[in-house]
Short mmCIF file of N, CA, C and O in Angstrom, two decimals:
data_model
loop_
_atom_site.label_atom_id
_atom_site.label_comp_id
_atom_site.label_asym_id
_atom_site.label_seq_id
_atom_site.Cartn_x
_atom_site.Cartn_y
_atom_site.Cartn_z
N MET A 1 -19.73 11.53 -5.42
CA MET A 1 -19.20 10.87 -4.25
C MET A 1 -19.91 11.64 -3.01
O MET A 1 -19.78 12.81 -2.88
N THR A 2 -20.48 10.88 -2.27
CA THR A 2 -21.16 11.52 -1.10
C THR A 2 -20.16 11.58 0.13
O THR A 2 -19.08 10.80 0.12
N SER A 3 -20.48 12.43 1.10
CA SER A 3 -19.61 12.57 2.22
C SER A 3 -19.50 11.23 3.05
O SER A 3 -18.50 10.96 3.65
N VAL A 4 -20.56 10.44 3.01
CA VAL A 4 -20.57 9.25 3.82
C VAL A 4 -19.60 8.27 3.16
O VAL A 4 -18.76 7.67 3.94
N GLU A 5 -19.60 8.18 1.84
CA GLU A 5 -18.60 7.28 1.27
C GLU A 5 -17.19 7.78 1.59
O GLU A 5 -16.31 6.95 1.81
N TYR A 6 -16.91 9.01 1.51
CA TYR A 6 -15.63 9.57 1.71
C TYR A 6 -15.14 9.35 3.17
O TYR A 6 -14.12 8.89 3.36
N LYS A 7 -16.05 9.51 4.10
CA LYS A 7 -15.75 9.18 5.48
C LYS A 7 -15.44 7.72 5.72
O LYS A 7 -14.41 7.42 6.45
N SER A 8 -16.21 6.79 5.16
CA SER A 8 -15.90 5.45 5.33
C SER A 8 -14.63 5.09 4.68
O SER A 8 -13.83 4.26 5.30
N ALA A 9 -14.31 5.59 3.57
CA ALA A 9 -13.07 5.26 2.85
C ALA A 9 -11.82 5.82 3.65
O ALA A 9 -10.86 5.19 3.80
N ARG A 10 -12.08 7.06 4.21
CA ARG A 10 -10.98 7.52 5.02
C ARG A 10 -10.84 6.74 6.34
O ARG A 10 -9.67 6.52 6.73
N ARG A 11 -11.93 6.28 6.93
CA ARG A 11 -11.84 5.52 8.13
C ARG A 11 -11.17 4.20 7.86
O ARG A 11 -10.30 3.67 8.66
N GLU A 12 -11.45 3.57 6.70
CA GLU A 12 -10.75 2.32 6.29
C GLU A 12 -9.18 2.56 6.16
O GLU A 12 -8.37 1.71 6.50
N ARG A 13 -8.82 3.69 5.51
CA ARG A 13 -7.42 3.96 5.37
C ARG A 13 -6.73 4.20 6.72
O ARG A 13 -5.65 3.71 6.91
N ILE A 14 -7.38 4.89 7.62
CA ILE A 14 -6.80 5.10 8.89
C ILE A 14 -6.65 3.72 9.64
O ILE A 14 -5.63 3.50 10.31
N ARG A 15 -7.63 2.78 9.51
CA ARG A 15 -7.61 1.57 10.15
C ARG A 15 -6.38 0.78 9.54
O ARG A 15 -5.68 0.12 10.21
N GLU A 16 -6.23 0.80 8.26
CA GLU A 16 -5.15 0.14 7.58
C GLU A 16 -3.68 0.66 8.13
O GLU A 16 -2.83 -0.04 8.35
N ILE A 17 -3.61 1.93 8.31
CA ILE A 17 -2.44 2.56 8.77
C ILE A 17 -2.08 2.09 10.21
O ILE A 17 -1.02 1.73 10.58
N LEU A 18 -3.26 2.13 11.07
CA LEU A 18 -3.03 1.60 12.44
C LEU A 18 -2.60 0.18 12.55
O LEU A 18 -1.80 -0.25 13.37
N ILE A 19 -3.21 -0.61 11.62
CA ILE A 19 -2.85 -2.05 11.67
C ILE A 19 -1.42 -2.23 11.18
O ILE A 19 -0.71 -3.07 11.72
N ASP A 20 -0.97 -1.43 10.24
CA ASP A 20 0.43 -1.53 9.78
C ASP A 20 1.34 -1.13 10.93
O ASP A 20 2.42 -1.70 11.18
N ILE A 21 1.00 -0.02 11.62
CA ILE A 21 1.86 0.34 12.75
C ILE A 21 1.89 -0.68 13.83
O ILE A 21 3.00 -1.12 14.34
N ALA A 22 0.69 -1.27 14.15
CA ALA A 22 0.70 -2.36 15.17
C ALA A 22 1.62 -3.53 14.73
O ALA A 22 2.34 -4.14 15.54
N ALA A 23 1.47 -4.04 13.52
CA ALA A 23 2.15 -5.03 13.00
C ALA A 23 3.73 -4.73 13.05
O ALA A 23 4.52 -5.62 13.49
N GLY A 24 4.12 -3.55 12.75
CA GLY A 24 5.55 -3.16 12.88
C GLY A 24 6.03 -3.18 14.22
O GLY A 24 7.15 -3.63 14.48
N VAL A 25 5.25 -2.71 15.22
CA VAL A 25 5.62 -2.68 16.64
C VAL A 25 5.80 -4.09 17.12
O VAL A 25 6.76 -4.51 17.77
N VAL A 26 4.77 -5.06 16.77
CA VAL A 26 4.84 -6.38 17.11
C VAL A 26 6.04 -7.06 16.57
O VAL A 26 6.83 -7.82 17.37
N SER A 27 6.37 -6.96 15.31
CA SER A 27 7.55 -7.58 14.79
C SER A 27 8.85 -7.03 15.36
O SER A 27 9.76 -7.87 15.55
N ASN A 28 8.88 -5.75 15.69
CA ASN A 28 10.04 -5.23 16.27
C ASN A 28 10.26 -5.84 17.73
O ASN A 28 11.40 -6.19 18.16
N LEU A 29 9.21 -6.04 18.42
CA LEU A 29 9.28 -6.63 19.79
C LEU A 29 9.79 -8.11 19.63
O LEU A 29 10.55 -8.51 20.45
N LEU A 30 9.24 -8.74 18.64
CA LEU A 30 9.64 -10.21 18.42
C LEU A 30 11.08 -10.25 18.13
O LEU A 30 11.86 -11.17 18.57
N VAL A 31 11.59 -9.41 17.22
CA VAL A 31 12.98 -9.44 16.84
C VAL A 31 13.88 -9.07 18.03
O VAL A 31 14.84 -9.76 18.28
N ALA A 32 13.50 -8.13 18.89
CA ALA A 32 14.15 -7.81 20.03
C ALA A 32 14.21 -8.91 21.01
O ALA A 32 15.28 -9.24 21.62
N ALA A 33 13.09 -9.62 21.23
CA ALA A 33 13.05 -10.72 22.06
C ALA A 33 13.97 -11.92 21.67
O ALA A 33 14.66 -12.55 22.43
N LEU A 34 13.91 -12.17 20.27
CA LEU A 34 14.76 -13.24 19.78
C LEU A 34 16.20 -12.87 19.94
O LEU A 34 17.07 -13.73 20.26
N ALA A 35 16.53 -11.61 19.66
CA ALA A 35 17.93 -11.26 19.86
C ALA A 35 18.39 -11.39 21.25
O ALA A 35 19.55 -11.83 21.52
N THR A 36 17.52 -10.94 22.21
CA THR A 36 17.88 -11.11 23.68
C THR A 36 18.05 -12.59 24.05
O THR A 36 18.96 -12.97 24.68
N MET A 37 17.13 -13.45 23.54
CA MET A 37 17.29 -14.93 23.79
C MET A 37 18.59 -15.40 23.15
O MET A 37 19.26 -16.26 23.84
N ALA A 38 18.90 -15.03 22.00
CA ALA A 38 20.18 -15.56 21.36
C ALA A 38 21.36 -14.97 22.13
O ALA A 38 22.34 -15.81 22.22
N ARG A 39 21.28 -13.76 22.63
CA ARG A 39 22.38 -13.40 23.40
C ARG A 39 22.54 -14.08 24.72
O ARG A 39 23.71 -14.40 25.15
N LEU A 40 21.51 -14.47 25.29
CA LEU A 40 21.56 -15.27 26.58
C LEU A 40 21.92 -16.68 26.31
O LEU A 40 22.78 -17.21 27.13
N LEU A 41 21.53 -17.29 25.22
CA LEU A 41 21.85 -18.67 25.03
C LEU A 41 23.26 -18.86 24.34
O LEU A 41 24.02 -19.83 24.71
N PHE A 42 23.67 -18.02 23.54
CA PHE A 42 24.97 -18.09 22.92
C PHE A 42 25.92 -17.03 23.46
O PHE A 42 26.92 -16.72 23.07
#
C-alpha cells in the first residue's frame, strides 16, 4: 500500500464522518422545527 492510497482512503473516511455529522445536525434541526411548529399549532 502506498502512502497516496492511504491518504485518499483516510480523506474519504473523514469526508464520510463529516457528512454523517452534517446529516445528524440537519435532522436534529428538522425535528426541533417540527416540534416547535406542533407546539404552536396544538
